[in-house]
Short mmCIF file of C-alpha atoms and ligand atoms in Angstrom, two decimals:
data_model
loop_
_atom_site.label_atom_id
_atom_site.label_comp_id
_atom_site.label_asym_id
_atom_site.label_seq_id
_atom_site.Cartn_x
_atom_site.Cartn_y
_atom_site.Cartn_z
CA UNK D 1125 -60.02 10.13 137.11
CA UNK D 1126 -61.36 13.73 135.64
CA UNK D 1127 -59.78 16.25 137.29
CA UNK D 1128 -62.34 18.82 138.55
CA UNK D 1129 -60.79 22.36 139.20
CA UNK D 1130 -61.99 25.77 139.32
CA UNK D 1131 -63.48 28.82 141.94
CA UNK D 1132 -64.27 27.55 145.17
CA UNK D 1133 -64.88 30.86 146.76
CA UNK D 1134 -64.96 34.48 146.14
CA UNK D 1135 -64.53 37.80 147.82
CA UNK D 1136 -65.13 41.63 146.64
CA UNK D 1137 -64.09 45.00 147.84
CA UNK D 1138 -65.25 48.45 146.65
CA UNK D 1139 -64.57 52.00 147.61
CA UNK D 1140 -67.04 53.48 150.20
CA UNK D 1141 -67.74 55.98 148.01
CA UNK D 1142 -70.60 55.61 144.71
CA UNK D 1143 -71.72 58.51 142.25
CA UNK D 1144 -75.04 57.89 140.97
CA UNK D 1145 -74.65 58.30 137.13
CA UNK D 1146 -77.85 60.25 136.84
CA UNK D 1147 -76.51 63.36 139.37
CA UNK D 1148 -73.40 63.20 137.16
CA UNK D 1149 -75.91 63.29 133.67
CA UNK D 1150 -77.26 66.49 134.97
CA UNK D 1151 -74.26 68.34 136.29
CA UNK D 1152 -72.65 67.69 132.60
CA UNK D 1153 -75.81 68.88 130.93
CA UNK D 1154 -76.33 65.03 129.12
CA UNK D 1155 -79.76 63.62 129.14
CA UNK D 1156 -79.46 60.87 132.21
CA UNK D 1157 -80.97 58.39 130.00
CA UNK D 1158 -77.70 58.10 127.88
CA UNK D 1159 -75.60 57.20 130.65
CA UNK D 1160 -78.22 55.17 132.19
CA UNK D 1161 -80.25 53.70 129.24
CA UNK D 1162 -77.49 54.15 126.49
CA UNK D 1163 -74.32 52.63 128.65
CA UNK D 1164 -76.42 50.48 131.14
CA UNK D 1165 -75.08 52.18 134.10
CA UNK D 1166 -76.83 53.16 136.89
CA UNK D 1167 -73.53 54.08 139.63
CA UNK D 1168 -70.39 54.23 139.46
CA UNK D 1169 -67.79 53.61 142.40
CA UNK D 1170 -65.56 56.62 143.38
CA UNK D 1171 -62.42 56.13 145.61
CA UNK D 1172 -59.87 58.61 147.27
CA UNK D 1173 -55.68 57.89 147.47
CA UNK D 1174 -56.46 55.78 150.31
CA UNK D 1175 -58.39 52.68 148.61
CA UNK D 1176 -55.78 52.24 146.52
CA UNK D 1177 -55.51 48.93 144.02
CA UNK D 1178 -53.31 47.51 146.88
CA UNK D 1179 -55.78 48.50 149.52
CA UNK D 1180 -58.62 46.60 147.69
CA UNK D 1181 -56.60 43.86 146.95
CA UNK D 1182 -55.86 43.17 150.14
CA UNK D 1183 -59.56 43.95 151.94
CA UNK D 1184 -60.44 41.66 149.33
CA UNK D 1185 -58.13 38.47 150.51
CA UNK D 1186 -58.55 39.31 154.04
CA UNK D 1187 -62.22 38.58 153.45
CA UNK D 1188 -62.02 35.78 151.54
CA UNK D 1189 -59.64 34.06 153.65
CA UNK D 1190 -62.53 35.59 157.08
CA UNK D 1191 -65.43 34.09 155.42
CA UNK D 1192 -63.84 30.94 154.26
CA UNK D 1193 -62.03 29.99 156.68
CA UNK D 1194 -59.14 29.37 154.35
CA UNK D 1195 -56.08 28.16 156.24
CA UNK D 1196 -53.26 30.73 154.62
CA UNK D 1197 -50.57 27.23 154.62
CA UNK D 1198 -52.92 25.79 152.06
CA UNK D 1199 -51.98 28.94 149.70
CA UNK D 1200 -49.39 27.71 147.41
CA UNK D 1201 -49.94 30.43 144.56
CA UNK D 1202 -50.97 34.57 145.06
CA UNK D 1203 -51.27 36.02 141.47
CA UNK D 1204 -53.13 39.75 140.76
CA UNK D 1205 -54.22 40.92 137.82
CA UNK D 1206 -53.85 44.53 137.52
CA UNK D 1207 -53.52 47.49 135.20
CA UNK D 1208 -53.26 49.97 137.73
CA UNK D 1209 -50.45 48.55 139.67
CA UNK D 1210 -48.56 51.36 142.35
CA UNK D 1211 -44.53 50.29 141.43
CA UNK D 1212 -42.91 49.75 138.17
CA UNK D 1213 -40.80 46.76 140.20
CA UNK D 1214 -42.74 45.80 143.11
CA UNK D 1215 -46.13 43.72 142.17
CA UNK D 1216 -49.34 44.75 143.91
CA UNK D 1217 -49.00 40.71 145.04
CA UNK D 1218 -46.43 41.30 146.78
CA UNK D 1219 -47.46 44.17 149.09
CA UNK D 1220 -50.95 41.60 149.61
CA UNK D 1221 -48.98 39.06 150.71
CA UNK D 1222 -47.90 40.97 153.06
CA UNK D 1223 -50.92 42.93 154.45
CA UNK D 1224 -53.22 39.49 154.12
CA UNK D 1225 -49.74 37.84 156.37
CA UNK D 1226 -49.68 35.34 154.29
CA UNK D 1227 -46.74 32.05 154.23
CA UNK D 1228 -43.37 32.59 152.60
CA UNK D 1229 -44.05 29.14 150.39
CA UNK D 1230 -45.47 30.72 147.52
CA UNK D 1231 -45.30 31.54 144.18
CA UNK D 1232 -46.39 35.52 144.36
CA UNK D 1233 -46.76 37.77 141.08
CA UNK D 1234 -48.79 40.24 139.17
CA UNK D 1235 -49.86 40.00 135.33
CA UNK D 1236 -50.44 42.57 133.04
CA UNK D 1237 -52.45 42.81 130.03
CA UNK D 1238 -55.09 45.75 130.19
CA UNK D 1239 -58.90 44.18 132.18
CA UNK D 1240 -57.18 40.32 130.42
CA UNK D 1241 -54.50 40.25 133.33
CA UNK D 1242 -56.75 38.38 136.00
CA UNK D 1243 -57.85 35.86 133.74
CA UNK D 1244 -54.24 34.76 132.68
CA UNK D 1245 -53.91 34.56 136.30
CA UNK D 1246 -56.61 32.63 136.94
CA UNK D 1247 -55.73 30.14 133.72
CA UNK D 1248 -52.17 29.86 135.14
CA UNK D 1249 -53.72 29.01 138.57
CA UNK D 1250 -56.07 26.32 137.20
CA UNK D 1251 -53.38 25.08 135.16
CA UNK D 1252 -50.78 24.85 137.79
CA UNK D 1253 -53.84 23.08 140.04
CA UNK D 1254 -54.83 20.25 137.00
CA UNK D 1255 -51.65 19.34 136.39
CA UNK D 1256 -50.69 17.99 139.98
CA UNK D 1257 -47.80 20.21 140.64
CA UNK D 1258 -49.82 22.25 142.55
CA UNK D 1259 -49.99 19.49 145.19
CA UNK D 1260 -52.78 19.68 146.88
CA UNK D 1261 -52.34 23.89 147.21
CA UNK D 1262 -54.78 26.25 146.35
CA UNK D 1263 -54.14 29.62 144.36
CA UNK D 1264 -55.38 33.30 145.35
CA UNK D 1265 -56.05 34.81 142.50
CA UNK D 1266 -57.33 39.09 142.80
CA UNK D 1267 -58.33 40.99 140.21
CA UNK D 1268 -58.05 44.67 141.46
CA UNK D 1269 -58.06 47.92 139.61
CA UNK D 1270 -59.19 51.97 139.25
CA UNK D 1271 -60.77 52.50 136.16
CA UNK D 1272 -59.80 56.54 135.83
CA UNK D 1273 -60.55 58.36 132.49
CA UNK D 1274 -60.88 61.46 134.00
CA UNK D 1275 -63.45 64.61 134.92
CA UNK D 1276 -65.03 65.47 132.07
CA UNK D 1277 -63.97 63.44 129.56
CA UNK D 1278 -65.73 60.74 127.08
CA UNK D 1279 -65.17 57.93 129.28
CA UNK D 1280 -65.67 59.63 132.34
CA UNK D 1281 -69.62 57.76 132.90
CA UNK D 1282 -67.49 54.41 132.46
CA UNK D 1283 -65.11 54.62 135.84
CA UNK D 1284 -65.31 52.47 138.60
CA UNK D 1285 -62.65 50.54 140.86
CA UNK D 1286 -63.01 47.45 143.42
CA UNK D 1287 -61.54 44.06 143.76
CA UNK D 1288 -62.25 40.73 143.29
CA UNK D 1289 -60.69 37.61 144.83
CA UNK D 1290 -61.15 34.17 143.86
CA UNK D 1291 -59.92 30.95 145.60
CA UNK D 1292 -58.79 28.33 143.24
CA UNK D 1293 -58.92 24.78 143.94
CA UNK D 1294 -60.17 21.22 143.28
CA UNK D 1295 -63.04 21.95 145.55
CA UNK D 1296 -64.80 24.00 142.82
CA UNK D 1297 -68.13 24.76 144.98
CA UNK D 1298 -68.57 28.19 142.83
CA UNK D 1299 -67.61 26.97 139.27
CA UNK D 1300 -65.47 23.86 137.64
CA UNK D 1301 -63.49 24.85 134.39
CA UNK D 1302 -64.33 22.82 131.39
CA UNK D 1303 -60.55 22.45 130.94
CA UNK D 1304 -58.75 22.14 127.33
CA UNK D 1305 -61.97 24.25 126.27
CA UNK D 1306 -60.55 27.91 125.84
CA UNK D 1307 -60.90 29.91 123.10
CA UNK D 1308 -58.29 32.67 122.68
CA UNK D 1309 -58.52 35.47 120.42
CA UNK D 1310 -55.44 37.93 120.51
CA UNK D 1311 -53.58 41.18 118.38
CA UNK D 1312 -52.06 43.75 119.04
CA UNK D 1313 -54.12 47.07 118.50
CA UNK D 1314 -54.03 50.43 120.53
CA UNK D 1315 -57.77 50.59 121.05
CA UNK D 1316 -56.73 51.37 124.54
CA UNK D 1317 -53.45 52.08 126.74
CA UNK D 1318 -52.00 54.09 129.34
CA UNK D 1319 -48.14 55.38 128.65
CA UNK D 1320 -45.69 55.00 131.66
CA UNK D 1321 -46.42 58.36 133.71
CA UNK D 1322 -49.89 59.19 133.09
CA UNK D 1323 -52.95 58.10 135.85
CA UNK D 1324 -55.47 58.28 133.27
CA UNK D 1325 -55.74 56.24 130.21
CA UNK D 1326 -55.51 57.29 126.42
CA UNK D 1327 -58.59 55.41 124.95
CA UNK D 1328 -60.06 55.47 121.20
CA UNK D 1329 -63.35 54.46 123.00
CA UNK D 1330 -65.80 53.12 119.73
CA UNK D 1331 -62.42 51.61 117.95
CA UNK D 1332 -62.17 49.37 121.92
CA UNK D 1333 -65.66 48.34 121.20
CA UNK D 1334 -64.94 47.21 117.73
CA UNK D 1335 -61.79 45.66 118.97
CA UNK D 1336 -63.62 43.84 121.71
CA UNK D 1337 -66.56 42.55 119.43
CA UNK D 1338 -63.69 41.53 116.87
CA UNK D 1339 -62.01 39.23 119.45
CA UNK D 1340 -65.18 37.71 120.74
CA UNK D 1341 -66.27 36.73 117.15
CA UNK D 1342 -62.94 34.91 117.35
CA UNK D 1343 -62.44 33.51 120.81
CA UNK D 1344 -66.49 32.44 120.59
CA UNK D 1345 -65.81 30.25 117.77
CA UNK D 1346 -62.90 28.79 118.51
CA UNK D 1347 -64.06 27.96 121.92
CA UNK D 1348 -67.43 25.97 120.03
CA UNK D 1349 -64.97 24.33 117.40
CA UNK D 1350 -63.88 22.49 121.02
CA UNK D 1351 -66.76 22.07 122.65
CA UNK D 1352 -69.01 20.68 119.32
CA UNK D 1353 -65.56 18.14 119.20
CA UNK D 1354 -65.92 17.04 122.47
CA UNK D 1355 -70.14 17.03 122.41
CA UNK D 1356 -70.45 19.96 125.13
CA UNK D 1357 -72.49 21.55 122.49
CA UNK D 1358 -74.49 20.41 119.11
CA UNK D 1359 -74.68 22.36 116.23
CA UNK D 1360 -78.70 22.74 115.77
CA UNK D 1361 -80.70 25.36 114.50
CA UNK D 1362 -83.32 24.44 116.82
CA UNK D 1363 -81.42 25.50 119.45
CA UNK D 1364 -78.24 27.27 119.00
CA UNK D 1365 -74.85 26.26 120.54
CA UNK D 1366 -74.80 29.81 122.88
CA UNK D 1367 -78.34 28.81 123.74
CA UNK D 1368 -77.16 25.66 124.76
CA UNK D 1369 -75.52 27.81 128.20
CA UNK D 1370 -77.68 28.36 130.75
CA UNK D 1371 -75.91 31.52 131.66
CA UNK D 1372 -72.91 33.99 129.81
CA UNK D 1373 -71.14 36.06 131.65
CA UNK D 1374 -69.18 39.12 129.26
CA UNK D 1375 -66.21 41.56 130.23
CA UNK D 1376 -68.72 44.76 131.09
CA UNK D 1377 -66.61 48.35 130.77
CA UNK D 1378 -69.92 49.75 131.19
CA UNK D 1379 -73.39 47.28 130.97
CA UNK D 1380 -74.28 48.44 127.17
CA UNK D 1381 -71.69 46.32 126.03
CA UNK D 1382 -72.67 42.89 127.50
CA UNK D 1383 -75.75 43.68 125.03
CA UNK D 1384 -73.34 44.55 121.94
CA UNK D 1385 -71.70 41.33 123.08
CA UNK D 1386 -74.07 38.69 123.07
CA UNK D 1387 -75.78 40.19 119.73
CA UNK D 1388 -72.40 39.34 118.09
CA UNK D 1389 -72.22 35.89 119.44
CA UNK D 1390 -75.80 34.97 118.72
CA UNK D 1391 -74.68 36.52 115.20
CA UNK D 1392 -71.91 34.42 115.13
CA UNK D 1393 -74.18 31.20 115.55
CA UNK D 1394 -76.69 32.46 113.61
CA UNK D 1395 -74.37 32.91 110.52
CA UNK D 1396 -72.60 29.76 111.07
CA UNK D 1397 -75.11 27.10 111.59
CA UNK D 1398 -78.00 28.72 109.28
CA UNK D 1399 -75.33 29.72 107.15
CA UNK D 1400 -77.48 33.49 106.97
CA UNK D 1401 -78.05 36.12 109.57
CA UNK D 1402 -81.86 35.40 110.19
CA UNK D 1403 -82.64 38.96 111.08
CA UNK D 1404 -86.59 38.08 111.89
CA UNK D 1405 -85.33 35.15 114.21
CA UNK D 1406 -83.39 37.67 116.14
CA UNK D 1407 -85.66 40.03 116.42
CA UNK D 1408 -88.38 37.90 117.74
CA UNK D 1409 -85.19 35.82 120.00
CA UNK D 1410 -82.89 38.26 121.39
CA UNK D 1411 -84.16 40.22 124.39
CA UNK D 1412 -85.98 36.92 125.83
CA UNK D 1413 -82.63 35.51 125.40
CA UNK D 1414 -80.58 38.25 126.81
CA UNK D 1415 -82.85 38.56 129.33
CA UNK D 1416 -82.55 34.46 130.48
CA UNK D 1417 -78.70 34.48 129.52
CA UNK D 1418 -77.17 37.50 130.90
CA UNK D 1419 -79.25 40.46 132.58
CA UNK D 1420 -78.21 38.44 136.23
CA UNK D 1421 -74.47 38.97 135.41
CA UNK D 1422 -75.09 43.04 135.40
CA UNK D 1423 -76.79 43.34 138.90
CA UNK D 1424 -73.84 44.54 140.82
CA UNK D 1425 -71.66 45.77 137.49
CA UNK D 1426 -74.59 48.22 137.08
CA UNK D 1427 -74.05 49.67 140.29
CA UNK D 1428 -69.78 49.67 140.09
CA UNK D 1429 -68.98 50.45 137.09
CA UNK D 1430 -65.87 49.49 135.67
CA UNK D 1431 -62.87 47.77 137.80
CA UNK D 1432 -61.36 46.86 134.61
CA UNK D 1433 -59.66 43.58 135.17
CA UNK D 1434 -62.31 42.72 137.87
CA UNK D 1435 -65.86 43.28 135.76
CA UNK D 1436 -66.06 40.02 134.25
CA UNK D 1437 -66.02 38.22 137.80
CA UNK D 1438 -67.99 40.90 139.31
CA UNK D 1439 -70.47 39.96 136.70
CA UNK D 1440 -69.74 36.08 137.55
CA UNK D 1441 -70.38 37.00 141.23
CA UNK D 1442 -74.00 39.17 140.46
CA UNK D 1443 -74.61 36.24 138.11
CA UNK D 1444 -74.66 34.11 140.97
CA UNK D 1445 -75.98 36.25 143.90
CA UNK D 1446 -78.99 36.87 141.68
CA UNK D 1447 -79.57 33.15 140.59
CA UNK D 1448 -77.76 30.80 141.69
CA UNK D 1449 -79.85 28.19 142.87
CA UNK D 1450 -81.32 27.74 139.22
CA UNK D 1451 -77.81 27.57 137.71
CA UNK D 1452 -76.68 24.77 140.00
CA UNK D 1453 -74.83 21.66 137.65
CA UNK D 1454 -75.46 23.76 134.61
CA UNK D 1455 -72.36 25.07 132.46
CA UNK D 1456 -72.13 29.15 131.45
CA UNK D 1457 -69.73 30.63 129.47
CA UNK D 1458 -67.48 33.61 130.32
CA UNK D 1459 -65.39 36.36 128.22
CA UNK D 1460 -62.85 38.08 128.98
CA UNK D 1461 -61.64 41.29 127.23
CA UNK D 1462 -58.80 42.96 127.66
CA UNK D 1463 -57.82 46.59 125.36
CA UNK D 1464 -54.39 45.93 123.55
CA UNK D 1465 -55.78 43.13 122.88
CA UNK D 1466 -56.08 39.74 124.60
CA UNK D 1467 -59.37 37.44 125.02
CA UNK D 1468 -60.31 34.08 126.09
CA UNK D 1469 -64.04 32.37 126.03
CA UNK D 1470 -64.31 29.76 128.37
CA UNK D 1471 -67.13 26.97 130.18
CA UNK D 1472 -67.64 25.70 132.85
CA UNK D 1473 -70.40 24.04 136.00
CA UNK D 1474 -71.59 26.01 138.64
CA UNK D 1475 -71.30 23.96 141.77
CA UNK D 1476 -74.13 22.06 143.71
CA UNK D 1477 -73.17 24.29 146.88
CA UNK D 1478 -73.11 27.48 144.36
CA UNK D 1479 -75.73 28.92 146.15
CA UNK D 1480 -74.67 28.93 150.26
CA UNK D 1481 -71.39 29.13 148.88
CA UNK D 1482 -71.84 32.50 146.86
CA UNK D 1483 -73.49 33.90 150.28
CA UNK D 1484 -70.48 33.81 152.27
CA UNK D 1485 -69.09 36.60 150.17
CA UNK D 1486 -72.44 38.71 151.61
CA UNK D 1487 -72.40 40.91 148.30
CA UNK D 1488 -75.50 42.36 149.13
CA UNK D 1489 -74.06 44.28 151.97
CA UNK D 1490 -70.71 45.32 150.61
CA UNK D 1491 -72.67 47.07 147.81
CA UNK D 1492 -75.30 48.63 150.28
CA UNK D 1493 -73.17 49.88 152.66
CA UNK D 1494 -71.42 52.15 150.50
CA UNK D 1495 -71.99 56.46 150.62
CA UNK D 1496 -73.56 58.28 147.58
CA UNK D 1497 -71.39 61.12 147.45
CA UNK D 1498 -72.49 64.57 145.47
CA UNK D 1499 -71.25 65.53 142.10
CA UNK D 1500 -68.80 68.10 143.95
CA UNK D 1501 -67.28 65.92 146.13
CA UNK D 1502 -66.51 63.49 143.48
CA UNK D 1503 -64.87 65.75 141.43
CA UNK D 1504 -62.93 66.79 144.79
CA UNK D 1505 -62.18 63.34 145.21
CA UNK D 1506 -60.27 62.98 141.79
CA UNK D 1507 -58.36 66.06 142.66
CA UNK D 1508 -56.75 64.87 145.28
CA UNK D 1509 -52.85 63.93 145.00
CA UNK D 1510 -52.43 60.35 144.70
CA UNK D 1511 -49.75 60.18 147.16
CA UNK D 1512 -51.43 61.90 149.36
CA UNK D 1513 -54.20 59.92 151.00
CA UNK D 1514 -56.53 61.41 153.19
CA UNK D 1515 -56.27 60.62 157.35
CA UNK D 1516 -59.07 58.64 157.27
CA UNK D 1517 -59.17 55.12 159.93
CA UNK D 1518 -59.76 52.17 158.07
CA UNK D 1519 -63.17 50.18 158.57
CA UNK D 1520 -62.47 46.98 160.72
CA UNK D 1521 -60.96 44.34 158.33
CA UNK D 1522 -60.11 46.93 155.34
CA UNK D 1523 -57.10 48.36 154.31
CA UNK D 1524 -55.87 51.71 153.70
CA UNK D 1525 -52.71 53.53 151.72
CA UNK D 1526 -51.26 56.05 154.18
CA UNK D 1527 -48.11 57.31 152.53
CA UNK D 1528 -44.85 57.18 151.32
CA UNK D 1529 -41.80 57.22 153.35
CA UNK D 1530 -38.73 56.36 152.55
CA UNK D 1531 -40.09 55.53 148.88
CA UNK D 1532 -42.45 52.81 150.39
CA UNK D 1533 -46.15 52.62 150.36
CA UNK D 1534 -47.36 52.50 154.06
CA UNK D 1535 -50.87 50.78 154.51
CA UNK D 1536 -52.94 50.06 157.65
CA UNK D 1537 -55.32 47.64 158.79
CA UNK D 1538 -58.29 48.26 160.38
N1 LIG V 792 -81.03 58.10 125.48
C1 LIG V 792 -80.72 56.79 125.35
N2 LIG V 792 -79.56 56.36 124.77
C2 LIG V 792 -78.71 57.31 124.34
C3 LIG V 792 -78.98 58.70 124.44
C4 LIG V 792 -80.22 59.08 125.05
N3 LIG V 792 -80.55 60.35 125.22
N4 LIG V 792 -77.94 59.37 123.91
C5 LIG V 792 -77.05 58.46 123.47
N5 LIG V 792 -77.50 57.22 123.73
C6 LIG V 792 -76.84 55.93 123.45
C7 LIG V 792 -76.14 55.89 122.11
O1 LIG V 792 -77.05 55.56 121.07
C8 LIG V 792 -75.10 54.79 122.36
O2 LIG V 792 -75.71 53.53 122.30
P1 LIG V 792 -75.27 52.49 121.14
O3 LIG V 792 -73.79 52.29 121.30
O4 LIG V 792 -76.03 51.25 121.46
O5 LIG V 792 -75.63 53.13 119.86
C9 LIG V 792 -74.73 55.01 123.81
O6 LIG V 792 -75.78 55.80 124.39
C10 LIG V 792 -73.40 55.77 124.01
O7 LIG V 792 -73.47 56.92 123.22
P2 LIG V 792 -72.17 57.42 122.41
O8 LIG V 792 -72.55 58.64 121.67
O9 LIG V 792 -71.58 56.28 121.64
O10 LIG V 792 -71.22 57.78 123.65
P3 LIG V 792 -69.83 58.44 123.67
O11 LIG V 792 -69.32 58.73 122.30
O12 LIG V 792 -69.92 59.57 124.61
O13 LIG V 792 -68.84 57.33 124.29
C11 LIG V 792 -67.88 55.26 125.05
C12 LIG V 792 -69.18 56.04 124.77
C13 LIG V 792 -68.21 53.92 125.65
C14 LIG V 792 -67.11 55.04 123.74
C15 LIG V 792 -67.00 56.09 126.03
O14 LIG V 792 -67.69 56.23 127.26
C16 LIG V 792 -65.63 55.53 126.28
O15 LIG V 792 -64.69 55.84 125.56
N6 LIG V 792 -65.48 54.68 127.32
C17 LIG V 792 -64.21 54.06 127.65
C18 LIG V 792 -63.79 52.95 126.71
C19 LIG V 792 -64.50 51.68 126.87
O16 LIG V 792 -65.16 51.47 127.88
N7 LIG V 792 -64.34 50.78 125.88
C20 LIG V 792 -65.01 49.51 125.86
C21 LIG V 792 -64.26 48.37 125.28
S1 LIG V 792 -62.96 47.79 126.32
#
């Protein structure tokens, strides 16, 4: 029998706090339309020391688990990717295990690699699932992050933080892996890093997006060498294998680049299989098709910003909450980036439930509920000591950071 595994639900968590990118255009004297035009985003989430990565994390799996009535024995695996973990020992995992109160039977653990480390998670979690030694368990896996380049600075238009949580499972009512199907692209470059001691990140910003467009060339094709061998995809110049997904979902450190990205695949196809770059083909082809393929995946990415490990499955999760219903039994493609560098392509089906199921996560309302804060208070915000979180009560079913004592992080639930 095939095995079918993949997302069965999902959950997200943002700040409460979002900086429209045009007030932040005008205070830095930059024309609004590069930040919104020119980088494709429209807000960007802001958070203070107490919505830490942990306190996401966890909001995020205490939601999932609310809305899905997920019975916390059935947990067998809690992995996070993260690149802006809180302990050089201690995994963010293992403080969500315990805020979320979840069973001592479990295999708990974070992964680094820059925005990749969710998505080795998530492999490791289907993986674990397909091969039967999961026994009948399902994974957590969170995604959860603070994208921080700093006031003033080149990236500063490209921040962002939140969390995503995905339930992994052979009841894949969001999205079933094509499995053996990966494509993996992977060197090791410093287009992007942040050394041991320093809250923001060093970044060669237009060297990332060469990096990134470098490993998608790569992970692309080998993840169509697999598919064309196994007759997911034909090779026809009719219709062209990346036009042969109904839907592709890219790794979005600010929305501009989902438009860089699917240029180079379609280039990619359109070199390979016509054996030429047909320039007048893609001019006449490539905003009709970024417009079917990907403009749903940068609904709520548009309005976050970056949460580096979480952007591709905040894309997957717009993606859906904008259009499900017409992606139901079709297979999309997603890619993952992360700086350093690491990437994967991969397929797979949206489920026949996709679109109740994607409403249980009520995305709508987390990203509407959220404050527009000023320019000022922003920049107030960021000045604030990390350790030193603000006494603010946490909204019913979040978490906050309180403190350190005793050299241990101190959360509460609200
Ligand atoms: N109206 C419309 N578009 C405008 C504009 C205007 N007035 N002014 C500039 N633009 C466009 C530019 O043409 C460019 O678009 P293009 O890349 O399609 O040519 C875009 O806005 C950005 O302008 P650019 O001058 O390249 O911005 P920048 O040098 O300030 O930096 C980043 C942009 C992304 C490199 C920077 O924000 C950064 O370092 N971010 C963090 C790293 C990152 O996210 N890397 C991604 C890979 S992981």
């Amino acid at each position: 029998m095939k095995t079918s595994v993949g997302i069965e639900a999902l959950a997200v968590a943002l700040p409460r706090h979002t900086l429209h990118l045009e007030d932040l255009a005008r205070a830095r004297g930059v024309d609004p339309a590069k930040y919104i035009a020119g980088l494709g985003v429209r807000e960007m989430a802001v958070t203070d020391p107490g919505e830490d990565t942990v306190a996401l994390a966890a909001t995020a799996v205490r939601r999932l688990i609310d809305s899905n009535d997920v019975d916390p024995a059935s947990i067998g695996m809690l992995a996070v990717g993260t690149e802006t973990g809180v302990d050089h020992s201690k995994p963010v995992a293992s403080y969500v295990q315990g805020a979320a109160g979840l069973p001592r039977h479990m295999r708990v653990f974070d992964v680094q690699h820059a925005c990749y480390g969710g998505t080795a998670g998530l492999m490791a979690a289907i993986e674990w699932i397909a091969s039967g030694v999961a026994g009948g368990k399902s994974a957590v896996i969170v995604c959860s992050d603070i994208a921080r380049y700093g006031v003033k600075t080149a990236g500063e238009p490209t921040q962002g933080a939140g969390a995503v949580a995905m339930l992994v499972s052979s009841r894949p009512e969001l999205f079933a892996i094509d499995l053996g199907l990966n494509g993996t692209s992977s060197a090791h470059v410093f287009d992007f890093w942040r050394p041991l001691g320093r809250r923001e990140a060093v970044v060669d910003g237009h060297y990332s997006i060469d990096c990134y467009l470098e490993a998608l060339s790569g992970a692309y094709r080998d993840w169509r060498g697999r598919a064309e061998a196994k007759e997911i995809v034909r090779r026809a110049a009719s219709a062209l294998p990346s036009e042969q997904l109904a839907a592709i979902g890219y790794h979005v450190p600010f929305c501009k680049m989902a438009k860089k990205a699917h240029a180079r695949l379609r280039r990619c196809d359109l070199d390979d299989v016509l054996g030429a770059f047909d320039e007048a083909r893609e001019e006449r082809e490539s905003a009709t098709s970024f417009e079917r393929q990907v403009a749903g995946s940068l609904t709520l990415c548009s309005r976050v910003g970056n949460i580096y490990t979480g952007s591709l499955y905040l894309g997957f999760a717009g993606m859906l909450n904008a259009g499900a219903a017409a992606l139901v039994g079709k297979r999309i493609g997603l890619f993952s980036y992360g700086s350093g560098c690491a990437s994967e392509f991969f397929s797979g089906v949206v489920g026949k439930n996709a679109a109740e199921q994607i409403q249980r996560a009520h995305l709508d309302e987390v990203i509407g509920s959220r404050e527009r804060v000023t320019v000022e208070e922003y920049e107030r915000l960021m000045a604030l000591q990390p350790d030193a979180p603000p006494d603010i009560p946490p909204a019913p079913g979040a978490f906050r950071f309180t403190g350190v004592k005793d050299h241990r992080r101190e959360y509460a639930a609200g």
